[in-house]
Amino acid sequence: MKIRIFAFAAIAVLLLAACDDGRIYNEVAVDTTGQSARLTATITGLDHWTDNYTVSLAGFAEGDDYASISKAVRANADGQVSMTLNNIPDQVTSVRLCVLDRLRRNVVTFSEVATEGVRDTIRLELGTVDASMLNAIQQGYLNTTCANCHGASNHAAAGLNLTAGKSYAALVGVASRKVEGHQLVAPGNAAESVLHMVLHNEHVEGISMNHFDLVSEKNAELILPLIDSWIDGGAEQ
């Protein structure tokens, strides 16, 4: 028995000596490859969005409308946002504050920064941003398409001004002068709204202009569903 106890004690001493041999071992390396992007801003309108969309900080490869990496934007009670998107893949060429659909496809971009040549953290210091559904529609479609005839250059076709700051009052809850019994935008009912009708149909009774032809294939896929979602969700300002 004494011999066995002595043997176990000797083995224990040898093990302790092996564990504390005076060498300094390096810590296991953690993979932290990829860049980081830092967003600081005061963002309003985040609570207006329906479940089909997410306002996100996202990275995109060149020519790709689908986000390679993304993170939903969350603001505090004052609308302040301070967040970091880590481990951005090497193929990403731009980081955007944008709206993504459920497929992570870029619907509307509020701000964009190129990653090329940035060795440190990519910074988006944006001040105040209106990220409401209405402003996304304004930037993504009304400004670029509708306002060309409705409000730009001091000309508002059919007396309808769809420029920024004026489109909401001109559309929401306003009875159509051309399509009897319908509102231009009927909150909660996209299908019965004249805005929906003229963008989805080649011919609308009472409307002489064919607006359907002005809708690009990409806008038909991305912006028109956004407009319908906004109207069905109550057409908030």
Short mmCIF file of C-alpha atoms in Angstrom, two decimals:
data_model
loop_
_atom_site.label_atom_id
_atom_site.label_comp_id
_atom_site.label_asym_id
_atom_site.label_seq_id
_atom_site.Cartn_x
_atom_site.Cartn_y
_atom_site.Cartn_z
CA MET A 1 0.00 0.00 0.00
CA LYS A 2 2.82 2.44 0.87
CA ILE A 3 4.49 1.65 -2.44
CA ARG A 4 1.25 2.44 -4.33
CA ILE A 5 0.79 5.76 -2.48
CA PHE A 6 4.38 6.72 -3.24
CA ALA A 7 3.90 5.88 -6.93
CA PHE A 8 0.74 8.01 -7.22
CA ALA A 9 2.49 10.91 -5.48
CA ALA A 10 5.44 10.71 -7.86
CA ILE A 11 3.14 10.75 -10.89
CA ALA A 12 1.28 13.78 -9.53
CA VAL A 13 4.55 15.69 -9.05
CA LEU A 14 5.58 14.92 -12.62
CA LEU A 15 2.22 16.12 -13.99
CA LEU A 16 2.37 19.38 -12.03
CA ALA A 17 5.87 20.00 -13.26
CA ALA A 18 4.74 19.47 -16.86
CA CYS A 19 1.87 21.95 -16.43
CA ASP A 20 4.08 24.64 -14.91
CA ASP A 21 7.30 24.37 -16.87
CA GLY A 22 7.97 28.09 -16.87
CA ARG A 23 7.14 28.59 -20.56
CA ILE A 24 4.75 31.31 -21.78
CA TYR A 25 2.25 29.99 -24.30
CA ASN A 26 0.46 32.22 -26.79
CA GLU A 27 -3.33 32.55 -26.48
CA VAL A 28 -5.44 30.83 -29.11
CA ALA A 29 -5.98 33.29 -31.97
CA VAL A 30 -9.56 34.41 -32.65
CA ASP A 31 -10.52 35.00 -36.28
CA THR A 32 -11.49 38.65 -36.59
CA THR A 33 -10.91 39.05 -40.32
CA GLY A 34 -12.90 41.58 -42.29
CA GLN A 35 -13.57 45.27 -41.84
CA SER A 36 -15.99 46.97 -39.47
CA ALA A 37 -18.45 49.77 -40.15
CA ARG A 38 -19.63 52.26 -37.54
CA LEU A 39 -22.96 54.09 -37.85
CA THR A 40 -23.76 57.11 -35.71
CA ALA A 41 -26.90 59.11 -36.46
CA THR A 42 -30.25 60.31 -35.21
CA ILE A 43 -32.78 58.30 -37.19
CA THR A 44 -36.51 58.92 -37.26
CA GLY A 45 -39.32 56.87 -38.75
CA LEU A 46 -38.03 53.40 -37.82
CA ASP A 47 -41.31 52.54 -36.10
CA HIS A 48 -43.31 53.18 -39.30
CA TRP A 49 -42.08 50.07 -41.10
CA THR A 50 -44.14 46.96 -41.74
CA ASP A 51 -42.80 43.45 -41.10
CA ASN A 52 -41.84 42.95 -44.76
CA TYR A 53 -38.92 45.37 -44.50
CA THR A 54 -35.93 46.15 -42.29
CA VAL A 55 -33.92 49.35 -42.07
CA SER A 56 -30.37 48.00 -41.95
CA LEU A 57 -26.67 48.72 -42.01
CA ALA A 58 -25.55 46.40 -44.79
CA GLY A 59 -22.59 45.53 -46.98
CA PHE A 60 -22.86 44.86 -50.72
CA ALA A 61 -20.54 43.41 -53.32
CA GLU A 62 -20.15 45.40 -56.53
CA GLY A 63 -23.16 44.98 -58.81
CA ASP A 64 -25.11 42.90 -56.29
CA ASP A 65 -28.43 44.15 -54.88
CA TYR A 66 -28.48 41.44 -52.20
CA ALA A 67 -26.70 42.18 -48.94
CA SER A 68 -23.62 40.08 -48.20
CA ILE A 69 -23.95 41.03 -44.53
CA SER A 70 -26.49 43.13 -42.65
CA LYS A 71 -27.62 44.23 -39.21
CA ALA A 72 -30.97 45.77 -38.29
CA VAL A 73 -30.84 49.37 -37.11
CA ARG A 74 -32.22 50.04 -33.64
CA ALA A 75 -32.58 53.49 -32.07
CA ASN A 76 -33.06 54.60 -28.49
CA ALA A 77 -36.05 56.64 -27.34
CA ASP A 78 -34.45 59.82 -28.70
CA GLY A 79 -33.80 58.26 -32.10
CA GLN A 80 -30.06 58.05 -31.54
CA VAL A 81 -28.20 55.17 -33.17
CA SER A 82 -24.67 54.01 -32.43
CA MET A 83 -23.89 50.59 -33.85
CA THR A 84 -21.13 48.54 -35.46
CA LEU A 85 -21.27 46.00 -38.28
CA ASN A 86 -18.34 43.60 -37.77
CA ASN A 87 -16.57 41.00 -39.92
CA ILE A 88 -17.51 42.54 -43.27
CA PRO A 89 -16.47 40.10 -46.05
CA ASP A 90 -13.67 41.04 -48.44
CA GLN A 91 -16.00 41.09 -51.46
CA VAL A 92 -18.04 43.97 -50.02
CA THR A 93 -17.39 47.23 -51.89
CA SER A 94 -19.94 49.50 -50.20
CA VAL A 95 -21.74 49.83 -46.89
CA ARG A 96 -25.21 51.34 -46.89
CA LEU A 97 -27.86 52.57 -44.54
CA CYS A 98 -30.75 51.12 -46.48
CA VAL A 99 -34.04 49.26 -46.56
CA LEU A 100 -33.94 45.50 -47.15
CA ASP A 101 -36.84 43.25 -48.04
CA ARG A 102 -37.24 39.73 -46.69
CA LEU A 103 -34.80 38.42 -49.30
CA ARG A 104 -32.19 40.95 -48.08
CA ARG A 105 -32.48 42.82 -51.37
CA ASN A 106 -31.74 46.54 -51.32
CA VAL A 107 -35.00 48.43 -51.87
CA VAL A 108 -33.99 52.02 -51.06
CA THR A 109 -30.63 53.49 -49.99
CA PHE A 110 -30.48 56.44 -47.57
CA SER A 111 -26.68 56.71 -47.47
CA GLU A 112 -23.70 54.83 -48.91
CA VAL A 113 -19.94 54.70 -48.28
CA ALA A 114 -17.37 52.91 -50.46
CA THR A 115 -15.00 50.54 -48.66
CA GLU A 116 -12.11 50.80 -51.13
CA GLY A 117 -9.05 52.41 -49.60
CA VAL A 118 -10.45 52.40 -46.07
CA ARG A 119 -8.00 50.61 -43.80
CA ASP A 120 -9.58 51.56 -40.51
CA THR A 121 -13.22 51.44 -39.48
CA ILE A 122 -15.69 52.52 -42.18
CA ARG A 123 -17.60 55.42 -40.68
CA LEU A 124 -21.11 56.61 -41.47
CA GLU A 125 -21.65 59.76 -39.42
CA LEU A 126 -24.95 60.91 -40.85
CA GLY A 127 -26.49 63.46 -38.52
CA THR A 128 -30.28 63.27 -38.75
CA VAL A 129 -31.91 60.81 -41.18
CA ASP A 130 -35.61 60.43 -41.97
CA ALA A 131 -35.92 56.66 -42.46
CA SER A 132 -39.71 56.53 -42.60
CA MET A 133 -41.57 54.52 -45.24
CA LEU A 134 -42.88 57.74 -46.76
CA ASN A 135 -39.39 59.20 -47.18
CA ALA A 136 -38.13 55.92 -48.64
CA ILE A 137 -40.91 56.10 -51.24
CA GLN A 138 -40.21 59.79 -51.79
CA GLN A 139 -36.52 59.17 -52.45
CA GLY A 140 -36.92 55.85 -54.21
CA TYR A 141 -39.71 56.77 -56.61
CA LEU A 142 -41.61 60.05 -56.23
CA ASN A 143 -38.51 62.24 -56.57
CA THR A 144 -36.97 60.25 -59.41
CA THR A 145 -40.07 59.55 -61.50
CA CYS A 146 -43.33 61.22 -60.45
CA ALA A 147 -42.02 64.68 -59.56
CA ASN A 148 -40.66 65.16 -63.08
CA CYS A 149 -44.22 65.99 -64.11
CA HIS A 150 -45.81 66.58 -60.73
CA GLY A 151 -44.03 69.54 -59.14
CA ALA A 152 -40.56 69.84 -60.63
CA SER A 153 -39.68 73.06 -62.46
CA ASN A 154 -42.73 74.76 -60.95
CA HIS A 155 -45.06 72.54 -62.98
CA ALA A 156 -47.57 70.23 -61.30
CA ALA A 157 -49.55 68.16 -63.79
CA ALA A 158 -53.23 67.87 -62.85
CA GLY A 159 -52.46 70.24 -59.98
CA LEU A 160 -50.76 67.37 -58.12
CA ASN A 161 -47.45 68.27 -56.44
CA LEU A 162 -45.48 65.16 -55.48
CA THR A 163 -42.21 66.82 -54.46
CA ALA A 164 -40.69 66.27 -51.01
CA GLY A 165 -42.66 67.91 -48.25
CA LYS A 166 -45.80 68.25 -50.37
CA SER A 167 -46.62 64.74 -51.57
CA TYR A 168 -48.26 63.51 -48.35
CA ALA A 169 -50.81 66.34 -48.19
CA ALA A 170 -51.46 65.97 -51.92
CA LEU A 171 -52.13 62.23 -51.78
CA VAL A 172 -53.31 60.82 -48.46
CA GLY A 173 -57.02 60.95 -47.88
CA VAL A 174 -57.53 63.21 -50.90
CA ALA A 175 -60.53 62.46 -53.14
CA SER A 176 -59.62 61.89 -56.77
CA ARG A 177 -60.93 64.44 -59.25
CA LYS A 178 -60.57 61.90 -62.06
CA VAL A 179 -61.63 58.52 -60.61
CA GLU A 180 -65.03 58.87 -59.00
CA GLY A 181 -65.51 57.42 -55.53
CA HIS A 182 -61.79 56.84 -54.86
CA GLN A 183 -59.03 58.58 -52.92
CA LEU A 184 -55.58 59.10 -54.35
CA VAL A 185 -54.27 57.22 -51.32
CA ALA A 186 -56.85 55.51 -49.14
CA PRO A 187 -55.06 54.60 -45.87
CA GLY A 188 -55.39 50.89 -45.18
CA ASN A 189 -56.59 50.01 -48.70
CA ALA A 190 -53.96 50.02 -51.44
CA ALA A 191 -56.12 48.23 -54.01
CA GLU A 192 -58.75 51.00 -53.91
CA SER A 193 -56.20 53.82 -54.05
CA VAL A 194 -55.76 55.66 -57.35
CA LEU A 195 -51.99 55.72 -56.84
CA HIS A 196 -51.99 51.91 -56.84
CA MET A 197 -54.31 51.76 -59.85
CA VAL A 198 -52.27 54.01 -62.13
CA LEU A 199 -48.98 52.28 -61.29
CA HIS A 200 -50.31 48.73 -61.78
CA ASN A 201 -52.69 49.07 -64.72
CA GLU A 202 -52.25 50.16 -68.33
CA HIS A 203 -55.63 51.88 -68.33
CA VAL A 204 -57.60 53.49 -65.49
CA GLU A 205 -61.04 54.87 -66.22
CA GLY A 206 -60.89 58.67 -65.97
CA ILE A 207 -57.08 58.89 -66.25
CA SER A 208 -55.82 59.75 -69.75
CA MET A 209 -52.09 59.38 -69.02
CA ASN A 210 -50.68 55.84 -69.05
CA HIS A 211 -48.47 55.86 -65.93
CA PHE A 212 -47.94 52.09 -66.11
CA ASP A 213 -45.40 52.50 -68.93
CA LEU A 214 -43.24 54.69 -66.68
CA VAL A 215 -42.67 51.86 -64.18
CA SER A 216 -39.37 50.06 -64.75
CA GLU A 217 -39.07 46.32 -64.18
CA LYS A 218 -36.93 46.91 -61.11
CA ASN A 219 -39.38 49.41 -59.62
CA ALA A 220 -42.23 46.99 -60.31
CA GLU A 221 -40.39 44.39 -58.24
CA LEU A 222 -39.22 46.62 -55.41
CA ILE A 223 -40.93 50.00 -55.14
CA LEU A 224 -44.53 49.16 -56.02
CA PRO A 225 -44.78 46.50 -53.26
CA LEU A 226 -43.26 49.08 -50.88
CA ILE A 227 -45.91 51.66 -51.83
CA ASP A 228 -48.69 49.11 -51.35
CA SER A 229 -47.28 48.02 -48.00
CA TRP A 230 -47.15 51.66 -46.87
CA ILE A 231 -50.76 52.29 -47.88
CA ASP A 232 -52.10 49.03 -46.40
CA GLY A 233 -50.21 49.81 -43.19
CA GLY A 234 -52.07 53.10 -42.78
CA ALA A 235 -50.05 55.47 -44.99
CA GLU A 236 -48.26 57.11 -42.06
CA GLN A 237 -46.35 60.33 -42.46
#
